Coordinates of C-alpha atoms in Angstrom, one line a residue:
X21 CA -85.7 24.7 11.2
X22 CA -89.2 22.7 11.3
X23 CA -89.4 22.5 14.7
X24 CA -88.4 26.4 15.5
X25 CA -92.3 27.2 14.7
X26 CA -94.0 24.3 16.4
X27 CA -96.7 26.6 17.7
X28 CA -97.6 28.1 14.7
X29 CA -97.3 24.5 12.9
X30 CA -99.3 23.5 15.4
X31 CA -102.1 26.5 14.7
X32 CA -101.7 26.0 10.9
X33 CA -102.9 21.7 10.9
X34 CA -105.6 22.9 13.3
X35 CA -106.6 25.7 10.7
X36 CA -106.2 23.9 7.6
X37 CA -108.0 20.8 9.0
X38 CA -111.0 22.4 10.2
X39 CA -111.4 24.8 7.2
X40 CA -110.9 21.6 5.1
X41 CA -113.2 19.4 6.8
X42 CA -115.7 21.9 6.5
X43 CA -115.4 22.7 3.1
X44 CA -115.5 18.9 1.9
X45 CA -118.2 18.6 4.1
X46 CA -119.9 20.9 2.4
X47 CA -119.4 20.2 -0.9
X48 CA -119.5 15.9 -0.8
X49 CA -122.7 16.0 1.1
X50 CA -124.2 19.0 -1.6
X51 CA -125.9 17.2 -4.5
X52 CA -125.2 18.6 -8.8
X53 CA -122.4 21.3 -9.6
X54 CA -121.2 24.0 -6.7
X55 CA -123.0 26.9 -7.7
X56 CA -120.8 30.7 -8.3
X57 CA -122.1 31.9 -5.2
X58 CA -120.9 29.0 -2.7
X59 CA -117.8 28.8 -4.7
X60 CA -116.8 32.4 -4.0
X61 CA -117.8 32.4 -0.5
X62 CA -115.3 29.7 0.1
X63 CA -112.9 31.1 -2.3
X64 CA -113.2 34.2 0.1
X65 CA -112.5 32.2 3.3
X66 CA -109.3 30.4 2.6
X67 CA -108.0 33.9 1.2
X68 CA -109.1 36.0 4.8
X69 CA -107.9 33.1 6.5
X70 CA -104.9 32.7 4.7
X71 CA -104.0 36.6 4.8
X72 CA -105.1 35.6 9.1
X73 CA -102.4 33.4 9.2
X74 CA -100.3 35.6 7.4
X75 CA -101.2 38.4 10.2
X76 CA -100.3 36.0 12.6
X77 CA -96.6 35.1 11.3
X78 CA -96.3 39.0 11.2
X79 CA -97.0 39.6 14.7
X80 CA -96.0 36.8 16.3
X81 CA -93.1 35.1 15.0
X82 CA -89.5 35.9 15.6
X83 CA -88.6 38.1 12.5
X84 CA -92.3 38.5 12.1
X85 CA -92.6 41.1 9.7
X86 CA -89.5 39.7 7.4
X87 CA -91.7 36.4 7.7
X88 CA -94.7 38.0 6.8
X89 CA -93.8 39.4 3.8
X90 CA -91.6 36.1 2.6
X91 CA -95.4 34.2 3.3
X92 CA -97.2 37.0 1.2
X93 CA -94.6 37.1 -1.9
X94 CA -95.1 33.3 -2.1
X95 CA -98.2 33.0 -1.4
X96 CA -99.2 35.7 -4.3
X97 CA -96.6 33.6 -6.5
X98 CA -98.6 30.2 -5.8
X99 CA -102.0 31.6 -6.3
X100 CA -101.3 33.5 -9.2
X101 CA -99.6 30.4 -10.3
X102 CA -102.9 28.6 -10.1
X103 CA -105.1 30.6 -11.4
X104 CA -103.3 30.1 -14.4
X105 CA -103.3 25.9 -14.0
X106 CA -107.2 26.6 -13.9
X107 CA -106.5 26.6 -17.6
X108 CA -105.3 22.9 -17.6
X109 CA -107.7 21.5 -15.2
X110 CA -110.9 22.9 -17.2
X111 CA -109.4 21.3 -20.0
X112 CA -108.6 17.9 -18.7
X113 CA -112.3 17.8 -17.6
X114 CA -113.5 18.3 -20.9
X115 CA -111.3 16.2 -22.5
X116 CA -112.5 13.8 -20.2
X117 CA -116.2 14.0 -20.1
X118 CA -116.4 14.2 -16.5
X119 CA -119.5 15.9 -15.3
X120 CA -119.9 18.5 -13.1
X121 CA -121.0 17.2 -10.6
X122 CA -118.1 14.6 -10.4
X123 CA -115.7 16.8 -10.4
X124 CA -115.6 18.3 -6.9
X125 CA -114.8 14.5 -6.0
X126 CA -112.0 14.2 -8.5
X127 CA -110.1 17.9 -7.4
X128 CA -110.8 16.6 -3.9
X129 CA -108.5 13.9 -4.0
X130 CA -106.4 16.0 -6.7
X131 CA -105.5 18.1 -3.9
X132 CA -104.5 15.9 -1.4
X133 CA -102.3 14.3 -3.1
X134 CA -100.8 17.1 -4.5
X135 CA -100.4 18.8 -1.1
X136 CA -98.6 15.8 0.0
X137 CA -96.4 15.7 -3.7
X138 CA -95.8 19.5 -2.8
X139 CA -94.5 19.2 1.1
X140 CA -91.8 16.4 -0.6
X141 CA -90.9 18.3 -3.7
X142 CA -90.0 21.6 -1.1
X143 CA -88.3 19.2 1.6
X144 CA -86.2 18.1 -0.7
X145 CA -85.5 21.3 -2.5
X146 CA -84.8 23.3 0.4
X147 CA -82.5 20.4 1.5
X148 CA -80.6 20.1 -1.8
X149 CA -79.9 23.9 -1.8
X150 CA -78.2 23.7 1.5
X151 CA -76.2 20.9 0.6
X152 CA -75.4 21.9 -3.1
X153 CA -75.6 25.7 -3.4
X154 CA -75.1 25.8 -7.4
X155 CA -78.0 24.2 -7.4
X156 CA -79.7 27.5 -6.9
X157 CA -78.4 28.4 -10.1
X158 CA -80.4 25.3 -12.2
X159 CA -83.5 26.7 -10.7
X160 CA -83.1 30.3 -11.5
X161 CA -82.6 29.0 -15.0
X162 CA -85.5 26.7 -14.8
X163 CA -87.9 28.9 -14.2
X164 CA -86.2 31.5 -17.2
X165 CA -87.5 28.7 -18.9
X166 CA -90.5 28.6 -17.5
X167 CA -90.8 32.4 -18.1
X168 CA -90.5 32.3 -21.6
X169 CA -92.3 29.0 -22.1
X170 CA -95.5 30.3 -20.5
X171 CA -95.4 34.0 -22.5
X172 CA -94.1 32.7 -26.1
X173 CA -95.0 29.2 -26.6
X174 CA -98.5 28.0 -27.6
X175 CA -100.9 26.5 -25.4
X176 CA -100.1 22.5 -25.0
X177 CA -103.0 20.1 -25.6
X178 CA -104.1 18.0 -23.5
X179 CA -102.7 14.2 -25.1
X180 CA -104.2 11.5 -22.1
X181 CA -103.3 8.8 -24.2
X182 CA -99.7 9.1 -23.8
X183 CA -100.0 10.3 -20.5
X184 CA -96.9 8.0 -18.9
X185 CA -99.2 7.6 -15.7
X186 CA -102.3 6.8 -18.3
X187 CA -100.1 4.0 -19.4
X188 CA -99.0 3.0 -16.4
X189 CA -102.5 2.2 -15.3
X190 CA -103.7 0.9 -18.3
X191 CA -101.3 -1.5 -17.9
X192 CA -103.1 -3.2 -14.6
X193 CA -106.9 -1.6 -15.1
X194 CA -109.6 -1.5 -17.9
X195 CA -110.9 1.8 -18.2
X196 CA -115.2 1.5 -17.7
X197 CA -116.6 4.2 -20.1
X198 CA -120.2 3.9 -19.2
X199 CA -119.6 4.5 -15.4
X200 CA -121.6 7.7 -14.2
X201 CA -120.9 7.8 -10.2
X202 CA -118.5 9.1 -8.5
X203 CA -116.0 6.4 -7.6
X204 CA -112.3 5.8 -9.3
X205 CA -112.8 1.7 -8.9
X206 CA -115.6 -0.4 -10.0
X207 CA -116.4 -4.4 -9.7
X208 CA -117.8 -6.2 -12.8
X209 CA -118.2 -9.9 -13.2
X210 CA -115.5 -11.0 -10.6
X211 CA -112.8 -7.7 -12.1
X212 CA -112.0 -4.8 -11.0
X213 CA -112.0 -1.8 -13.6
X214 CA -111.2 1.9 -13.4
X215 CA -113.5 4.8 -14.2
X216 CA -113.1 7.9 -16.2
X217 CA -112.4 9.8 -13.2
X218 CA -109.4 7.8 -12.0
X219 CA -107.5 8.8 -15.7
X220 CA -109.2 12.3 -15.1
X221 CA -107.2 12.5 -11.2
X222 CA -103.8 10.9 -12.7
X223 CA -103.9 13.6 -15.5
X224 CA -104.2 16.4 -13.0
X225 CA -101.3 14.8 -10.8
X226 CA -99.2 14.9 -13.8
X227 CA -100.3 18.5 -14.7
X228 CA -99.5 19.6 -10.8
X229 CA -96.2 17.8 -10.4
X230 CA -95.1 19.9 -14.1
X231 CA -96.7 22.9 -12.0
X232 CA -94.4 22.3 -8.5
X233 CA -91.6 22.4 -11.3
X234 CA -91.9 26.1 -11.5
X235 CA -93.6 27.2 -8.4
X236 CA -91.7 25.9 -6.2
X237 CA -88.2 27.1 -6.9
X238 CA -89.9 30.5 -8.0
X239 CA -91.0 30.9 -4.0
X240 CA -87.7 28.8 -2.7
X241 CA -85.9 32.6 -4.5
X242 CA -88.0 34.2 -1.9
X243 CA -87.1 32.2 1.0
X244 CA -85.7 28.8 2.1
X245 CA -87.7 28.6 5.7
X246 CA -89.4 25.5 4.6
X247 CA -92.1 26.6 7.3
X248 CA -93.2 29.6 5.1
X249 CA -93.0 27.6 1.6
X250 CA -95.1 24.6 3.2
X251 CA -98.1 26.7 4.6
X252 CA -98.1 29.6 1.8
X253 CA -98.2 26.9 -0.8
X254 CA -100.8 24.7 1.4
X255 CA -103.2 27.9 1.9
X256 CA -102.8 28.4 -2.0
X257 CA -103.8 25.0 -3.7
X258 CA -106.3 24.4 -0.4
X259 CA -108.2 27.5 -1.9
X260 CA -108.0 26.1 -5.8
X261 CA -111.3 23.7 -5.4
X262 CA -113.0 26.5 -4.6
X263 CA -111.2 29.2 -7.0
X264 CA -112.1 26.6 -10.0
X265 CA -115.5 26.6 -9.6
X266 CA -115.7 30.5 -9.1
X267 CA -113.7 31.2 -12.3
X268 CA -114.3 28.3 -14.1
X269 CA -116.8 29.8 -16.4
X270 CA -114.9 33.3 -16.8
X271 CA -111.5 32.1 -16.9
X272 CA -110.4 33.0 -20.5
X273 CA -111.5 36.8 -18.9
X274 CA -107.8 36.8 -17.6
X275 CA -106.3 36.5 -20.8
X276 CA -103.2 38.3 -20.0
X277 CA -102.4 37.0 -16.6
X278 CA -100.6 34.3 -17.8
X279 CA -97.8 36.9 -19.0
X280 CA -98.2 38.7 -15.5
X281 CA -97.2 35.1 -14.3
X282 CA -94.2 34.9 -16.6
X283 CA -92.6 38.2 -15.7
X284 CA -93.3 36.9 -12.2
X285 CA -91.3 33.6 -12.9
X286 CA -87.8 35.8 -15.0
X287 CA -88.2 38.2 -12.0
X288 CA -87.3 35.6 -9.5
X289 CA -85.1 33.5 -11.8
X290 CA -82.9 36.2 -11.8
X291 CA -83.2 36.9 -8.4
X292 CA -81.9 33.3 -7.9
X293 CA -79.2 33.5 -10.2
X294 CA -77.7 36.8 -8.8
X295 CA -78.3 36.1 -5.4
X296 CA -74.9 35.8 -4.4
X297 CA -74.2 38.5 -5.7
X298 CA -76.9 40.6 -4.3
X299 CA -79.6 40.2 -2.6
X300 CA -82.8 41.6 -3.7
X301 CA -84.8 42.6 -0.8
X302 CA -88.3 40.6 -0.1
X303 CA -90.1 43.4 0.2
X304 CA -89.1 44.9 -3.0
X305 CA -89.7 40.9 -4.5
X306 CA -93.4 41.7 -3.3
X307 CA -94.3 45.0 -4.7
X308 CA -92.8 43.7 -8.1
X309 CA -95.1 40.2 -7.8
X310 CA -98.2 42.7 -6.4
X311 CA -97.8 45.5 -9.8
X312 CA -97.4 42.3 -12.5
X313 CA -100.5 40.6 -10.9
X314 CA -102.3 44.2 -11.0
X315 CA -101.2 45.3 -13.8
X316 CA -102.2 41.7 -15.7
X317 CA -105.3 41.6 -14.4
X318 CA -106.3 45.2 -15.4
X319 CA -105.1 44.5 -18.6
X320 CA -107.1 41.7 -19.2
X321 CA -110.2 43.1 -17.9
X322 CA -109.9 46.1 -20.2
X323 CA -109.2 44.0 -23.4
X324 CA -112.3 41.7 -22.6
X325 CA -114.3 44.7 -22.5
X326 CA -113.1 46.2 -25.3
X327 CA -113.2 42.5 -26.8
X328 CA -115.6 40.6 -24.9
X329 CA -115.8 37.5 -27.6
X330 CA -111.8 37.4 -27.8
X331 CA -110.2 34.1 -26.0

């Protein structure tokens, strides 16, 4: 199925290398914290590229319009999904100590690797499904799970010190505390130590591989072209450098998107589960994931003005 789109793969590296390039260009060669304004400004470009691209699968590819919707739903699923991981991220930072101005460097690399985590996690997926169909099952409960995990159970705290891949490294690095540049490795007197920013990257790998637990198989029940999963989950995360430092300082104004997010995660665990017996139409998958984003978001917004020191 990869190589039924090799155009359009072909069009989306070109895309998502330039616009990356760009953007890291940008922002390594930019000295202290990216400011609100830049931040949105790119924030804005990977979304009206990303909703370009969209445009493009709609038009252009065969099926185009069931494609474009499948690239939509997950795409909304993934972002929304993010936006809510801003959460964890803000809090690994602080945990951390890592200044501002280091972390563009450390969500950088963040990224990267989680793009290449996220194209492995769906390869396999999408391959397991077709060879083991109950499998679909597992997921659909998984992200129940994750449903009622994300509405009813307490925010979890942020414990680096038994971090497995914390230990992991401790176990061949010393961690240099009194480091203030930007790079993960160090030498000292004839050793080589790690910085707080290589524990600060390895907690937000293990905080994005938990994430890829639920978003994935929530936008494999939309689709299982591994074409569409791939680049609306690319075009997602490749915007969340920029989203972080756009929302970072507002964040806890979406205070009840999170529970948009987990109606958006039952929704399409039961879409998975009863999928053979019926199948819900995409397009009726994206209206639901559109009104719980709305609706969230309104929500929130009108309880932070009604309670604008509320958390």
């Amino acid at each position: 199925m990869l190589h039924n789109h090799f155009i359009f793969w072909v069009i989306f590296v070109v895309i998502i290398a330039v616009l990356f390039y760009i953007d890291l260009y940008v922002t390594d060669h930019r000295k202290g914290k990216i400011g609100i304004r830049s931040s949105l400004i790119w924030s804005g470009i990977w979304i009206l590229t990303a909703l370009a691209f969209n445009l493009i699968i709609f038009l252009f590819l065969e099926d185009g319009k069931t494609k474009g919707v499948e690239f939509l739903a997950g795409y909304l699923i993934e972002k929304s999904l993010s936006v809510d991981n801003l959460f964890v991220f803000i809090m690994i930072f602080s945990v951390m100590g890592i200044k501002d101005e280091n972390q563009p460097h450390v969500l950088k690399w963040g990224i990267i690797s989680a793009i290449v985590l996220r194209i492995i996690f769906i390869l396999i997926g999408v391959t397991i499904i077709s060879l083991f169909h109950p499998l679909i099952y597992i997921f659909g409960l998984i992200l129940l799970y994750a449903a009622y995990k994300m509405a009813f159970m307490p925010e979890s705290t942020i414990d680096y010190k038994n971090n497995w891949l914390i230990k992991i490294a401790s176990r061949y690095f010393n961690i240099l505390t009194d480091y203030n540049g930007s790079r993960f490795f160090v030498r000292r007197d004839k050793k080589t130590f790690v910085t707080q920013l290589f524990p600060a990257l390895l907690l937000i790998e293990s905080a994005d591989i938990v994430f890829a637990v639920d978003s994935i198989p929530a936008v494999i029940a939309i689709t299982h072209d591994p074409f569409i999963i791939i680049t609306s989950n690319i075009f997602a995360i490749f915007g969340l450098r920029a989203l972080y430092f756009a929302l970072a300082g507002i964040i806890e104004v979406f205070s009840y998107l999170k529970y948009g997010v987990a109606v958006i995660l039952a929704y399409v665990g039961i879409k998975m589960i009863i999928s053979d017996l019926y199948k819900i139409p995409t397009t009726i998958s994206l209206t639901i994931i559109l009104i719980c984003i709305i609706v969230s978001i309104i929500i929130s917004l009108l309880n932070y003005k009604k309670n604008p020191t509320t958390k």
